[in-house]
Short mmCIF file of C-alpha atoms and ligand atoms in Angstrom, two decimals:
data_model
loop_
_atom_site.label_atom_id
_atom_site.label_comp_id
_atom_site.label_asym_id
_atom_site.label_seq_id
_atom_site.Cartn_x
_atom_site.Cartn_y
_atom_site.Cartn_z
CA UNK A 57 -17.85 9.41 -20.19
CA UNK A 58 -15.94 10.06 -22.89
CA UNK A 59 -14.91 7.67 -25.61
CA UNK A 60 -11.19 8.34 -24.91
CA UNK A 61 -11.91 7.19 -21.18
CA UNK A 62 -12.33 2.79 -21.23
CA UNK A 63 -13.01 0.61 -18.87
CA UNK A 64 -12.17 -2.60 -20.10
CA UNK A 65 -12.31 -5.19 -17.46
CA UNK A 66 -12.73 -5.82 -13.89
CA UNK A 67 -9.56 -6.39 -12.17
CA UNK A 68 -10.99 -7.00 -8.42
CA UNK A 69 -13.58 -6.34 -6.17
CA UNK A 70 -12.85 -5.62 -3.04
CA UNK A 71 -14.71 -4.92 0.36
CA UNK A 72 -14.23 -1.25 -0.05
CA UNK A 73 -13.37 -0.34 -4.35
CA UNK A 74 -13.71 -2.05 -7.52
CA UNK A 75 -10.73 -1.71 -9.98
CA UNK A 76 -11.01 -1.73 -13.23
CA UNK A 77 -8.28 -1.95 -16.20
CA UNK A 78 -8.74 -0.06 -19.33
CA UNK A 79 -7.62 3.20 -21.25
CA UNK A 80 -7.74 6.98 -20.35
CA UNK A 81 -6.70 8.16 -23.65
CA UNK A 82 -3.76 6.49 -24.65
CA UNK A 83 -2.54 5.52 -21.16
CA UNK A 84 -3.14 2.21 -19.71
CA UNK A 85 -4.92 2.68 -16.23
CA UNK A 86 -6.44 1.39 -13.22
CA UNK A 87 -9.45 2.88 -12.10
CA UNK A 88 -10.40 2.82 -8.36
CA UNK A 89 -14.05 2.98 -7.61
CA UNK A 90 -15.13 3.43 -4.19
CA UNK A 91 -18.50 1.24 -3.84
CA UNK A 92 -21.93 2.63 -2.37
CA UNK A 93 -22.29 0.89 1.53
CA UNK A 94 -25.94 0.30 1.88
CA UNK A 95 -25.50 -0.01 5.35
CA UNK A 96 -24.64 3.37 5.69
CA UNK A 97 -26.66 6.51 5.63
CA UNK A 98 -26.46 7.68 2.16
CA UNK A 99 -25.46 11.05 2.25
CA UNK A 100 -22.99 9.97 5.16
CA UNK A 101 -21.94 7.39 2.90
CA UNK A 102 -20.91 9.46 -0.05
CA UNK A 103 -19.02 12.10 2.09
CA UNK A 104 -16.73 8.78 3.47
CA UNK A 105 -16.18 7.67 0.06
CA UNK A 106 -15.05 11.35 -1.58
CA UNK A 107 -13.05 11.64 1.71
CA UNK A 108 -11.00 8.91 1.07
CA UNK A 109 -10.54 8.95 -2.78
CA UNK A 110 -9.53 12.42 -2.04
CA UNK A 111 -6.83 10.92 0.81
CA UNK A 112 -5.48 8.40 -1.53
CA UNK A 113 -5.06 10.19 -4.02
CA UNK A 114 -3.43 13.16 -2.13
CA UNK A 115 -1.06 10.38 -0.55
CA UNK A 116 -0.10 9.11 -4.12
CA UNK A 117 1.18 12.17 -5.42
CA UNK A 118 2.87 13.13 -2.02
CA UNK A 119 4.59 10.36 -1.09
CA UNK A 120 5.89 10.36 -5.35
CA UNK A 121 8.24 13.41 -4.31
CA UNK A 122 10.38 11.03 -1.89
CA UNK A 123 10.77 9.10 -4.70
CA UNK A 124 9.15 6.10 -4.22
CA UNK A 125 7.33 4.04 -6.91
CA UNK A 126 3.93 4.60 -6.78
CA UNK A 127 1.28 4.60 -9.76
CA UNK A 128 0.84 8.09 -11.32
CA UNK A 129 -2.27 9.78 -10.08
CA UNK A 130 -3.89 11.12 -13.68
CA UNK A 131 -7.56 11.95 -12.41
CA UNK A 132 -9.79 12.31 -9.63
CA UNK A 133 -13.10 12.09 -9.77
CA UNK A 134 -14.25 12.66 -6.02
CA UNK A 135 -18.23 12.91 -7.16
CA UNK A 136 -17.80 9.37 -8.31
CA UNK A 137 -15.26 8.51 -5.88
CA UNK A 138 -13.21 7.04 -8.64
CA UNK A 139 -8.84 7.31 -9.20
CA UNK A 140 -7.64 7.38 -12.30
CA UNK A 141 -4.22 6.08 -11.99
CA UNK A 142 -1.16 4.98 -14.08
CA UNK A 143 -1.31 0.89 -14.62
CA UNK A 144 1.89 -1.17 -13.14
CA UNK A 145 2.48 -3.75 -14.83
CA UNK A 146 3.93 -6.91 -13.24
CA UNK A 147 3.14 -9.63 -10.38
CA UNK A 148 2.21 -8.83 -7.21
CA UNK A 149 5.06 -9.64 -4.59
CA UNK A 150 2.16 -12.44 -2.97
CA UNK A 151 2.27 -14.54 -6.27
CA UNK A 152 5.93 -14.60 -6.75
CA UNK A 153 7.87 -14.65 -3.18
CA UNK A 154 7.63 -18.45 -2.86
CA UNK A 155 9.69 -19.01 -6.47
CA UNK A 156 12.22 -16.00 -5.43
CA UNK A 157 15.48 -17.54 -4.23
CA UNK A 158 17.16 -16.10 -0.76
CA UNK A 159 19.08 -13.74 -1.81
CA UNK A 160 15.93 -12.46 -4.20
CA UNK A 161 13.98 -12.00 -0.91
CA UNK A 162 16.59 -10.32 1.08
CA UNK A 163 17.16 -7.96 -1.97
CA UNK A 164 13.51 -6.99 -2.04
CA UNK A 165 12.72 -6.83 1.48
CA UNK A 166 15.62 -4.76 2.12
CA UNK A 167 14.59 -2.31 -0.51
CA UNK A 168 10.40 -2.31 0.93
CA UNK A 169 12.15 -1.81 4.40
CA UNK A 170 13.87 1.14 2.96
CA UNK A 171 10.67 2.54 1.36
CA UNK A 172 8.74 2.32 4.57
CA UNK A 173 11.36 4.02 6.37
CA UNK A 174 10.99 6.82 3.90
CA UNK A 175 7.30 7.08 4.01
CA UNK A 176 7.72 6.95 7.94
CA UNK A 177 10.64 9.26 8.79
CA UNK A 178 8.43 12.03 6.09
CA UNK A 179 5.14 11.21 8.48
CA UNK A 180 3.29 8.70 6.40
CA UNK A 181 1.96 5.76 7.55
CA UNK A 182 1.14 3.35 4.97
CA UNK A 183 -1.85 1.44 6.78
CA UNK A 184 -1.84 -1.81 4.58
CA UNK A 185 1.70 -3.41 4.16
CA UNK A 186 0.67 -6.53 2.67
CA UNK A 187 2.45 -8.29 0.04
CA UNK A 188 -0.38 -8.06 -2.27
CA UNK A 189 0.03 -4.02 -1.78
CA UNK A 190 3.71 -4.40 -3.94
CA UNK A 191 4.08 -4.95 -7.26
CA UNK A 192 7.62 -5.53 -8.88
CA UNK A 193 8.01 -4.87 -12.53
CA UNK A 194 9.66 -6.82 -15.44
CA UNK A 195 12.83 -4.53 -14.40
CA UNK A 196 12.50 -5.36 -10.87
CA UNK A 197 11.10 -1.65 -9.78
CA UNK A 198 9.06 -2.46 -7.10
CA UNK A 199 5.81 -0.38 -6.56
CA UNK A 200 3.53 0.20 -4.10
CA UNK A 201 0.63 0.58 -4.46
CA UNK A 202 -3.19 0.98 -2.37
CA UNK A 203 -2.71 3.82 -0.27
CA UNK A 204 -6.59 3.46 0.83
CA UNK A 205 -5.88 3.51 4.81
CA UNK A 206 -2.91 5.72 4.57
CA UNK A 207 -2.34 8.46 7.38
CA UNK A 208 -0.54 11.36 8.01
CA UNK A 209 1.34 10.59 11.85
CA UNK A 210 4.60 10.69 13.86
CA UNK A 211 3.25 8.66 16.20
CA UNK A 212 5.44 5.42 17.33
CA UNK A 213 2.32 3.66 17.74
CA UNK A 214 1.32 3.59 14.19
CA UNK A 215 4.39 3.24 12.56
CA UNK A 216 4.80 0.06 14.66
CA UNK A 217 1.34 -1.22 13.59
CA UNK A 218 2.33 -0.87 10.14
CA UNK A 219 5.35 -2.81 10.24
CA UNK A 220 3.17 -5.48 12.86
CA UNK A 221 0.73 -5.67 9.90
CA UNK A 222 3.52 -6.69 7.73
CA UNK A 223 5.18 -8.98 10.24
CA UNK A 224 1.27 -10.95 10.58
CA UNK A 225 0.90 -11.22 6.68
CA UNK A 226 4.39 -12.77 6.30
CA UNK A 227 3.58 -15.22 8.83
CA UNK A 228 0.20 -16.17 8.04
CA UNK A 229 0.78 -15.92 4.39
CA UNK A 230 4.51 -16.61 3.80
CA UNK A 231 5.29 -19.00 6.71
CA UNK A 232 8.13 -20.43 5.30
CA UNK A 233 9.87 -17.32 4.18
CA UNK A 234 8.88 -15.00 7.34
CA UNK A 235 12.35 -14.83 8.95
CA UNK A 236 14.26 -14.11 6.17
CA UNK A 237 12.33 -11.42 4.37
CA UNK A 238 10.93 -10.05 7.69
CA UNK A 239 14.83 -9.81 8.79
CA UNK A 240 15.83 -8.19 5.22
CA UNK A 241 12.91 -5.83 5.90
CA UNK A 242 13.89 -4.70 9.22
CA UNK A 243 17.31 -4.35 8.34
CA UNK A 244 16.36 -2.05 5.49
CA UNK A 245 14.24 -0.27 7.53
CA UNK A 246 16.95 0.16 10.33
CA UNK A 247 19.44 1.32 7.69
CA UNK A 248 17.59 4.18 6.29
CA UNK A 249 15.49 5.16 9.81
CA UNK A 250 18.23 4.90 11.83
CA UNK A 251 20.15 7.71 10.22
CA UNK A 252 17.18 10.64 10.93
CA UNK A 253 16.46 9.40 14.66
CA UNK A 254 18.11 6.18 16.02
CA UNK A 255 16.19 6.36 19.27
CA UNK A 256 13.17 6.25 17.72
CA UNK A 257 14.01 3.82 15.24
CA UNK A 258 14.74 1.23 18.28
CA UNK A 259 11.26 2.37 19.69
CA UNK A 260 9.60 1.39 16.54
CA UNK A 261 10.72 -1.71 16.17
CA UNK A 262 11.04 -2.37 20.07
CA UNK A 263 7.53 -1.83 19.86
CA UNK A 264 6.08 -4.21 17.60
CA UNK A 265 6.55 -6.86 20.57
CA UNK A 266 4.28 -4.95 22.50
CA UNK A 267 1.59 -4.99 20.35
CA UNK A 268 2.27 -8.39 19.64
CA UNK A 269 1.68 -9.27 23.48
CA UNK A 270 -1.86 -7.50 22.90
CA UNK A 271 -2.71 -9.77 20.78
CA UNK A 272 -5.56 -8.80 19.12
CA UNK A 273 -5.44 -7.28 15.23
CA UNK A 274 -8.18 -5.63 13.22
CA UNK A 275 -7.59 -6.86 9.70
CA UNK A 276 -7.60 -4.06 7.23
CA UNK A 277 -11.24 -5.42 5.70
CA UNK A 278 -12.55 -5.48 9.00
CA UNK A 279 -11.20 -1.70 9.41
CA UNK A 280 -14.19 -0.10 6.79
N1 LIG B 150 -1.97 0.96 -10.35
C1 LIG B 150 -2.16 -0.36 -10.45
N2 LIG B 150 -1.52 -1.07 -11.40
C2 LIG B 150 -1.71 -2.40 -11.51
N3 LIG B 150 -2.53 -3.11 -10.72
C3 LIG B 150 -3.19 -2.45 -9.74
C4 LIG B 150 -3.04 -1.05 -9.55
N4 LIG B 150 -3.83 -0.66 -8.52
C5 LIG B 150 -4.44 -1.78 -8.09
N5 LIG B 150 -4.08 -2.85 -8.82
C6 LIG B 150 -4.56 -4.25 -8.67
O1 LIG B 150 -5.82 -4.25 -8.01
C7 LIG B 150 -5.73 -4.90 -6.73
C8 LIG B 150 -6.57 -4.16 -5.72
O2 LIG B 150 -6.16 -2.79 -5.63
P1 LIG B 150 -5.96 -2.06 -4.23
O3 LIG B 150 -5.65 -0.63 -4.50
O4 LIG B 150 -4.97 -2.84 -3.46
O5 LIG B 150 -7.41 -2.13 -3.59
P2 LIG B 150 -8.01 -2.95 -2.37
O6 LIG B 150 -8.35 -1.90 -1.38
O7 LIG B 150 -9.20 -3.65 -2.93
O8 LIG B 150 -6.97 -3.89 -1.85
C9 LIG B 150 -4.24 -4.90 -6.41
O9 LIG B 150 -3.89 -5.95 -5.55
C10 LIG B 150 -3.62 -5.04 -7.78
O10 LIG B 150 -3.68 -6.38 -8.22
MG1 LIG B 151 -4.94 -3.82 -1.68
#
């Protein structure tokens, strides 16, 4: 590795990538490094991890041209399953919501429910709405960010999973302030879906009863 290329500390590990902070030349970074499974055949093992540093990545830049805020993809290093991507700097939406006042929330969930709308209306699903997945910035950009379990789809089915996913974490980890970000969210959502196809807007969002009344979820760690 070059010495223009640092990895200075360990920002998580995670089930499926370690990140680290640090320097690619004179940018601050994150890199995301897709760990070896032992329990899976190796050579098996290193085709799933290139596969999906090469889909994140590919989503990242994508997804950039509707302009949404996502970290800048600056390398990819499929043989060592590692992104090299621009560092956000703020506080994860998780750490923050519960010292946001109302009209905070509504203003941010609003604004995530128009970015999902824009991923989903260009055939993107997302695959891991969580709070912890959205950064705001000192200016109050808000990013997202982990585009691990993103898909390509028109289906009604998974755009309705992603916004169930969304729905769950708010409930189990925002109790309190479900309804009125969850509202905010749909109402953003509605506002900038509704205008490419209304009908299947209402199916969307009809639909995240009905997988409700399933009632069984796959969290995304269990999903590797
Ligand atoms: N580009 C980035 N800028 C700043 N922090 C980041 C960035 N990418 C990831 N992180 C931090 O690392 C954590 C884990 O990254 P993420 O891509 O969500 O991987 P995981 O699959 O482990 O959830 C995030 O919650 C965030 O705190
Ligand atoms: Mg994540």
């Amino acid at each position: 590795m070059s010495s223009d290329v640092i990895r200075e500390k360990i920002v998580r590990k995670g089930a499926e990538a370690n990140l680290y902070y640090g320097y690619w030349f004179d940018k601050e970074v994150i890199f995301k490094y897709r760990i070896p499974k032992k329990y899976r055949i190796e050579e098996l093992d290193k085709i799933i991890r290139t596969t999906r540093t090469l889909n994140e990545a590919r989503a990242l830049i994508k997804v950039k041209n509707y302009g949404i805020n996502v970290p800048q993809v600056f390398e990819i290093d499929p043989n060592n399953s590692t992104i090299v991507m621009k560092y956000i700097q703020g506080n994860k939406l998780k750490d923050i919501l519960t010292r946001l006042d109302d009209f905070k929330k509504r203003h941010y969930f609003k604004k995530i429910g128009h970015i999902i709308a824009l991923l989903h209306k260009n055939g993107h699903v997302h695959g891991d709405i969580t709070t912890s997945n959205i950064i705001i910035t000192n200016n109050e950009d808000i990013f997202l960010i982990d585009f691990g379990l993103h898909e390509y789809s028109d289906m009604i089915e998974d755009k309705s999973v992603d916004l169930h996913l969304l729905k769950r974490v708010l409930i189990s980890s925002h109790g309190s302030d479900y309804e009125i970000c969850f509202k905010a969210f749909l109402e953003g959502y509605s506002s900038e879906y509704q205008q490419y196809n209304p009908n299947e807007c209402n199916e969307i969002i009809k639909n995240i009863d009905v997988i409700e009344s399933r009632g069984r979820y796959v969290s995304s760690e269990d999903r590797l």
